[in-house]
Coordinates of C-alpha atoms in Angstrom, one line a residue:
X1 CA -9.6 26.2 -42.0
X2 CA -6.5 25.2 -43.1
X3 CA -4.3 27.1 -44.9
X4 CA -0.6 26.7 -47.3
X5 CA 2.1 28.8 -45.3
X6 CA 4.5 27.4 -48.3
X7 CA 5.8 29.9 -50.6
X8 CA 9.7 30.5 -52.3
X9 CA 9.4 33.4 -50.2
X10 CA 8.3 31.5 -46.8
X11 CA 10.9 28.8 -47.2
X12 CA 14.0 30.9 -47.7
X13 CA 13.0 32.8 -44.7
X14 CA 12.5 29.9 -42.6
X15 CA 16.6 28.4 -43.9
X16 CA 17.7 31.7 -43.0
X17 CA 16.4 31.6 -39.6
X18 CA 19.1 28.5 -39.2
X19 CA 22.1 30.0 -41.1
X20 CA 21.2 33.5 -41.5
X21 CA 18.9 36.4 -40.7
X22 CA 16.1 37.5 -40.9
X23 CA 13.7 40.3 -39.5
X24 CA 10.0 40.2 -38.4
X25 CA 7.8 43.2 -37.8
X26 CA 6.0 42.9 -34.3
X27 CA 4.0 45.9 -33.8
X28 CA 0.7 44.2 -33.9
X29 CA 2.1 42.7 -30.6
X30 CA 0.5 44.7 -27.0
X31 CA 2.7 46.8 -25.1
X32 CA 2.2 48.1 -21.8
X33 CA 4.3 50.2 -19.6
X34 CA 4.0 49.4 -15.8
X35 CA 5.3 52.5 -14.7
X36 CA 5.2 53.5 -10.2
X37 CA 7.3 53.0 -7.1
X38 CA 5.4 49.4 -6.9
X39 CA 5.8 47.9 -10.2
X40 CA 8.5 45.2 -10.0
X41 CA 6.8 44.4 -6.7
X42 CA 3.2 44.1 -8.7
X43 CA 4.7 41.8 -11.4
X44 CA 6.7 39.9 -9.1
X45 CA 2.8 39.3 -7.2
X46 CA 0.9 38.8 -10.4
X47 CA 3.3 36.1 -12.7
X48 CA 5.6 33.6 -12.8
X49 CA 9.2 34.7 -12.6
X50 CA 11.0 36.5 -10.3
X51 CA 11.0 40.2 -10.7
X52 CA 12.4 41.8 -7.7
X53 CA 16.2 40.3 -8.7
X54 CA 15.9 42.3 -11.8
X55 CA 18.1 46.0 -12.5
X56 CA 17.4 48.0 -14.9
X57 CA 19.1 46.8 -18.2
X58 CA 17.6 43.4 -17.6
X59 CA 14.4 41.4 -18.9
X60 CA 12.7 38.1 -18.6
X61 CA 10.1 35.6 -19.7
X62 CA 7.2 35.5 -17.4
X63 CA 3.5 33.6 -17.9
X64 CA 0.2 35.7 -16.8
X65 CA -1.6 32.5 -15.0
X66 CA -5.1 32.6 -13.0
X67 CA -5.2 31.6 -9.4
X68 CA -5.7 28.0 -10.2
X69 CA -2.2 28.0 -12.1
X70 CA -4.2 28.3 -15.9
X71 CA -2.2 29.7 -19.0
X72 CA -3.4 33.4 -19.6
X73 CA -0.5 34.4 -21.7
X74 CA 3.5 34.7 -21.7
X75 CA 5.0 37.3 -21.5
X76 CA 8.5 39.0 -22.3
X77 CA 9.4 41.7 -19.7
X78 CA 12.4 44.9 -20.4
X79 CA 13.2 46.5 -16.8
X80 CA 13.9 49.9 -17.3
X81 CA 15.3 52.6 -15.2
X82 CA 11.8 54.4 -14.5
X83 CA 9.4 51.8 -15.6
X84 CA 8.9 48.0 -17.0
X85 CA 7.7 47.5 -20.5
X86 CA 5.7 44.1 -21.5
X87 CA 5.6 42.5 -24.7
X88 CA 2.2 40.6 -24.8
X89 CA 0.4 38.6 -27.3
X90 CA -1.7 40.4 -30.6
X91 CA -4.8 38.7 -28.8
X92 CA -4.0 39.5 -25.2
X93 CA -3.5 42.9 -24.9
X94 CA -6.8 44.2 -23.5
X95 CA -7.3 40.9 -21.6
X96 CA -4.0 41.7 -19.2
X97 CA -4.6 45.5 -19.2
X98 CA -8.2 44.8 -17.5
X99 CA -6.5 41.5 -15.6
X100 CA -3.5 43.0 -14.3
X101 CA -6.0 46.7 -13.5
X102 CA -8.0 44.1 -11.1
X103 CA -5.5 43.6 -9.3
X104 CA -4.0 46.8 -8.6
X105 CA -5.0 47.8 -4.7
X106 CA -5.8 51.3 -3.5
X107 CA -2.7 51.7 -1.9
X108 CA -0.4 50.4 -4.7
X109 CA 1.6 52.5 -6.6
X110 CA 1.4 51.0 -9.9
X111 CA 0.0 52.7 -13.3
X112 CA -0.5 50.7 -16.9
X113 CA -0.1 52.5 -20.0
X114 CA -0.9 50.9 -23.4
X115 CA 1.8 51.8 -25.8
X116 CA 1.2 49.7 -28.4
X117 CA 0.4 52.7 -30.4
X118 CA 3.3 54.6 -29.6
X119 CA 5.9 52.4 -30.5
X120 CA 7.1 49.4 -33.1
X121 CA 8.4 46.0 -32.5
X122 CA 11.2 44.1 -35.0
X123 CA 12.4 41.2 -33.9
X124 CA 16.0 39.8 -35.6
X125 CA 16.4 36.2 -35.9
X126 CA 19.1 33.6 -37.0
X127 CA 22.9 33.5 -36.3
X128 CA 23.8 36.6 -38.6
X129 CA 21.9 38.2 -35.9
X130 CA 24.5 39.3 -34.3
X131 CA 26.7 40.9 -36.7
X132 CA 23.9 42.6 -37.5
X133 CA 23.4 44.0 -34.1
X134 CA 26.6 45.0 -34.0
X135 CA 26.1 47.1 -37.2
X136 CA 22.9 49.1 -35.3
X137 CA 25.5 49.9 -32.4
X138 CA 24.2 47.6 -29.9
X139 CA 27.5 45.0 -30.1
X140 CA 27.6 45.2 -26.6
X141 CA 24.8 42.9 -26.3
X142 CA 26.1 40.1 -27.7
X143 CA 26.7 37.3 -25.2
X144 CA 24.7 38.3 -22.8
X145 CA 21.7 37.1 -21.3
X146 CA 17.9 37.1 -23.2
X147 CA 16.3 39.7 -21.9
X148 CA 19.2 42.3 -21.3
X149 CA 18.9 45.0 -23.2
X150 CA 20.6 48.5 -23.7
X151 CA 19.5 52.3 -25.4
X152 CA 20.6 52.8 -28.6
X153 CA 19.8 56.5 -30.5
X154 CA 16.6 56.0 -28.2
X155 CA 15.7 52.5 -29.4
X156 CA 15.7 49.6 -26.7
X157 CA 17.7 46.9 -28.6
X158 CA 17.0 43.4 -26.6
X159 CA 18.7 40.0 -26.3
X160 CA 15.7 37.4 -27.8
X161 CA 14.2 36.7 -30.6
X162 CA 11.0 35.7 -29.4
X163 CA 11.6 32.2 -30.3
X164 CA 14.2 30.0 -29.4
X165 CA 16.6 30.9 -32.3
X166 CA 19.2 33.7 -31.4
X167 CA 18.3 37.4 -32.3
X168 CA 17.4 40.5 -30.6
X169 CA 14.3 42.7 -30.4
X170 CA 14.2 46.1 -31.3
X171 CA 11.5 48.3 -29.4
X172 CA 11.4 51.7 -30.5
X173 CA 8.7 55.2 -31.4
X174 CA 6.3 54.6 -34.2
X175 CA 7.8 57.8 -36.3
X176 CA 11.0 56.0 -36.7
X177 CA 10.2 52.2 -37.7
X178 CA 10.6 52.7 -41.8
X179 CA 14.2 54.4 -41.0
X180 CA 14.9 51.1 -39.0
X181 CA 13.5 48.9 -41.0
X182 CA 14.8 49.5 -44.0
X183 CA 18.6 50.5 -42.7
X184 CA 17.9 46.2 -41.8
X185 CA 16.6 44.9 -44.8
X186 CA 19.5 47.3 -46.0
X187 CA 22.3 44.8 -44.2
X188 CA 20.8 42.3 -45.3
X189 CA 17.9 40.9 -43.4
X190 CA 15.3 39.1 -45.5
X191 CA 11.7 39.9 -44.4
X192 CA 9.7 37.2 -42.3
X193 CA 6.4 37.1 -42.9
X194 CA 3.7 36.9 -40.5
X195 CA 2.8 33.8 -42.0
X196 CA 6.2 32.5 -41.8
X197 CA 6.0 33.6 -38.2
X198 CA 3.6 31.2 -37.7
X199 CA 4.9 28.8 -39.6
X200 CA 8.5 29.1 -37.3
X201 CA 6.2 29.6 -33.9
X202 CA 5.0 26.5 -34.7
X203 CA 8.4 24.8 -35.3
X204 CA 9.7 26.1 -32.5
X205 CA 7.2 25.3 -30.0
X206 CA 6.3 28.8 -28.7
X207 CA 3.0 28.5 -27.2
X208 CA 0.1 30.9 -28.5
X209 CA -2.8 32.1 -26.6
X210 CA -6.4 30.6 -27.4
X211 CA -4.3 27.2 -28.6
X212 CA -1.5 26.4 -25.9
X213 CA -1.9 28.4 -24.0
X214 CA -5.6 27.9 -22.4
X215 CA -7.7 27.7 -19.3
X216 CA -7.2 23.5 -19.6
X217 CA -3.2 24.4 -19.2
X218 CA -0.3 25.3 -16.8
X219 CA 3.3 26.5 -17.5
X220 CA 4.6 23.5 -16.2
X221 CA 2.3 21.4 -18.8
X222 CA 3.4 23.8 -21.7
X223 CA 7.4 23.2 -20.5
X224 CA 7.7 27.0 -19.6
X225 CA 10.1 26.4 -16.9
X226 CA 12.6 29.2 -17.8
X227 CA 9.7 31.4 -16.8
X228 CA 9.2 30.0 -13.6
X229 CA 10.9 30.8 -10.3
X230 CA 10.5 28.3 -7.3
X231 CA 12.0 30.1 -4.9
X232 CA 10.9 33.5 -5.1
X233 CA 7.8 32.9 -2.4
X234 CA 4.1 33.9 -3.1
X235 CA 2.3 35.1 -6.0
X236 CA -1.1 34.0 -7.8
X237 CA -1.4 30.3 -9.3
X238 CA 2.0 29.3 -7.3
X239 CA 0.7 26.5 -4.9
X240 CA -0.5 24.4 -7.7
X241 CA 2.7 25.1 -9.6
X242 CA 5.1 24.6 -6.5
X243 CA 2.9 20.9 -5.4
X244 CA 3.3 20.0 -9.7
X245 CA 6.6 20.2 -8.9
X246 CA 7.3 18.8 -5.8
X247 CA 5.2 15.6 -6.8
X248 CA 6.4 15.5 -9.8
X249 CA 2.2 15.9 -11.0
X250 CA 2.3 16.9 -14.7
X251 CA 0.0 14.7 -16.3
X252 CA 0.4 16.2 -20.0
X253 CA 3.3 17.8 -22.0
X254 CA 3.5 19.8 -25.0
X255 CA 5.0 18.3 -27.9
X256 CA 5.6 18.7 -31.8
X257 CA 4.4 16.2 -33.8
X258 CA 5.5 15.6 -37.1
X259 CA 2.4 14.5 -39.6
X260 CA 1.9 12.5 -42.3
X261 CA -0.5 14.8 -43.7
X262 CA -2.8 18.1 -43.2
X263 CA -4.7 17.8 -39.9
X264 CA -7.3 20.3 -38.1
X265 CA -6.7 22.0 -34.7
X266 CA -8.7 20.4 -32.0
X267 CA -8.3 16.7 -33.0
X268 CA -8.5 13.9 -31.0
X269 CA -4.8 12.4 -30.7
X270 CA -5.2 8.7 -30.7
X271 CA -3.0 5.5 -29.9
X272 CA -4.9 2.5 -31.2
X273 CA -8.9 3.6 -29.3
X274 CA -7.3 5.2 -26.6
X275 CA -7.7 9.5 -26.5
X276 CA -4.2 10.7 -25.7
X277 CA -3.8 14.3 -26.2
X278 CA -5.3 17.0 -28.4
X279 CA -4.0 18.6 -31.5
X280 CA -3.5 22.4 -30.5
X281 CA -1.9 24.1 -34.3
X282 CA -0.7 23.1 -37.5
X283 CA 1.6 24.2 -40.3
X284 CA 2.7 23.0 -43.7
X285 CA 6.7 23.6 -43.7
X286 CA 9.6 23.2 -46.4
X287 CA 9.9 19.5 -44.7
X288 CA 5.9 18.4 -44.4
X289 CA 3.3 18.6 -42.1
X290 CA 4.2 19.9 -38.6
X291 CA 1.6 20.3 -35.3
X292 CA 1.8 20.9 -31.6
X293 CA -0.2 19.2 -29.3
X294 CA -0.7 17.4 -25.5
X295 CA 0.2 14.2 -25.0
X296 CA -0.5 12.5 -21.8
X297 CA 3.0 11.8 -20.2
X298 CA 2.4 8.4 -19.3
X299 CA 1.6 7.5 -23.4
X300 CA 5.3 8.4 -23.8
X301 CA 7.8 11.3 -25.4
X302 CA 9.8 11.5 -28.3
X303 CA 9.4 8.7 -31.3
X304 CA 5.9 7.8 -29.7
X305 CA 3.8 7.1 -33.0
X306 CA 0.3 8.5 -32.4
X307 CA -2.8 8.8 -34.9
X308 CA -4.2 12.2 -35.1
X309 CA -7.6 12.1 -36.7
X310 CA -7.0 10.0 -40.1
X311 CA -3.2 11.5 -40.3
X312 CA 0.1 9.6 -39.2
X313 CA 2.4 11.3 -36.3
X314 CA 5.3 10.7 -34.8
X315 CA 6.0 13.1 -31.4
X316 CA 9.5 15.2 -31.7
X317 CA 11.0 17.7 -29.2
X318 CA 10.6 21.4 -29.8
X319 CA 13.2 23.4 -29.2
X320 CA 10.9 26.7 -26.7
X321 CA 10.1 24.0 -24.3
X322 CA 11.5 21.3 -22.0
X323 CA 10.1 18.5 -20.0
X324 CA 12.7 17.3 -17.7
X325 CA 12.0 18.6 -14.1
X326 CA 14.8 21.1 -13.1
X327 CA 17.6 19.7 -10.9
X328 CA 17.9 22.0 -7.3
X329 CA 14.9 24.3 -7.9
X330 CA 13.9 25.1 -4.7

């Protein structure tokens, strides 16, 4: 089913994500608290990145994979003093409470909380971000890493947007989310949709779970390498990552592709009769028609022309993901 994400509304949003700011309400996103003496040592066992370098005060990126190096979700982690909090995907919140549960050993001290209830996430995005922050009492932030993050009035304030525009993410208790919200929208944040959310997810690159991010895909496929750590030793799905790596193996890479027209999820991306890749989303945008999708790498990158189903593309970069193989990664 395809569906217009083009309204006034929609498009000023998605300019002010270049030159201004604007603020998207995350709630419907999972949170879980891994709380327990083990927990850095759990995540570090159960995902991609490297968790035992972090202190309290700092976050990550991390992708949830299976032990044959498959996609399950990715993941944005806060360390705090007594616990570490998870933002997951809408879709994936029961999945990793059940996945990550299985995997928690009678002898490990690790408890999971879902406190997706309990608390809101608003995410602010676009350069004016920062000023911005600056007005909530978190100016301290700015500069530093994504993922470092400080308590402000009891509200986490975070460095990330969520996408790869700059922002911060605001994590705070249910009660006081219309106080925040509007004190933003009162210095002047414009609203982002959820469908303009999409819309800039799309743009952007950022994979989702069901469409990038699949059992038919690894991190190093999606171009997730910020999340990945190649010398942090053992943990589930790393052998196939680590020999990817080392052989230089990935056969397919995420791209955008920008369409001459509507197309459907799940088509066949074509050059000439031969099946190259597969059409994972699609969005109408202020400029056209914009998709993701997997190319195989040896069909070629950026300018490649493609056919996808009966609509024209042409293969750009997107700006969440890269494809070059990291120089010294262990």
């Amino acid at each position: 089913m395809l569906t217009s994400a083009i309204n006034d509304k929609n498009t000023t949003a998605i300019q002010l994500v270049k030159d201004g700011v604007v603020v998207s309400d995350r709630s419907n996103w999972g949170l879980i608290r891994v709380s327990d003496d083990d927990r850095l040592r759990f995540l570090h066992n159960q995902s991609t990145n490297d968790f035992q370098s972090l202190k309290p005060g700092q976050g990550c990126d991390t992708v949830m994979v299976t032990s044959t190096a498959r996609t399950i979700d990715l993941v944005t982690a806060y360390v705090l003093e007594d616990a570490v909090l998870l933002v997951v995907s809408p879709n994936r919140r029961q999945v990793l409470m059940q996945w990550l549960d299985r995997y928690i050993f009678f002898a490990d001290k690790v408890k999971l909380t879902d406190v997706t209830e309990e608390m809101a996430t608003l995410s602010l995005i676009g350069p004016q971000s920062h000023a911005m922050v600056e007005k909530l009492g978190a100016g301290a932030l700015i500069g530093q890493p994504d993922g470092n993050h400080i308590l402000v009035n009891g509200v986490i304030v975070a460095v990330g947007s969520g996408v790869a525009a700059p922002g911060y993410t605001l994590i705070l208790p249910i009660a006081e989310k219309q106080e925040w919200w509007e004190k933003i929208l009162g210095f002047g944040a414009v609203e982002l949709s959820d469908r303009a959310w999409e819309m800039l997810r799309i743009l952007q690159g950022r994979p989702a779970p069901d469409l990038e991010l699949t059992d038919d895909y690894n991190p190093l496929e999606v171009g997730l390498w910020q999340t990945v750590s190649f010398t942090k030793g053992c943990y589930i799905g790393q052998e196939t990552i680590a020999r990817l790596n080392t052989y230089k193996g990935v056969k397919q890479y995420l791209w955008g592709i920008r369409l001459s027209g509507a197309a459907e999820p799940a088509t066949v991306i074509t050059i000439g009769e031969e099946k190259v890749g597969k059409l994972t989303s699609y969005t109408d945008t202020p400029d056209g028609h914009f998709g993701l999708g997997y190319i195989r790498s040896k069909a070629g990158g950026v300018g490649l022309k493609v056919q996808v189903g009966e609509t024209e593309g042409e293969i750009v970069s997107i700006p969440f993901v890269s494809h070059e193989y990291p120089l010294n990664n262990g």
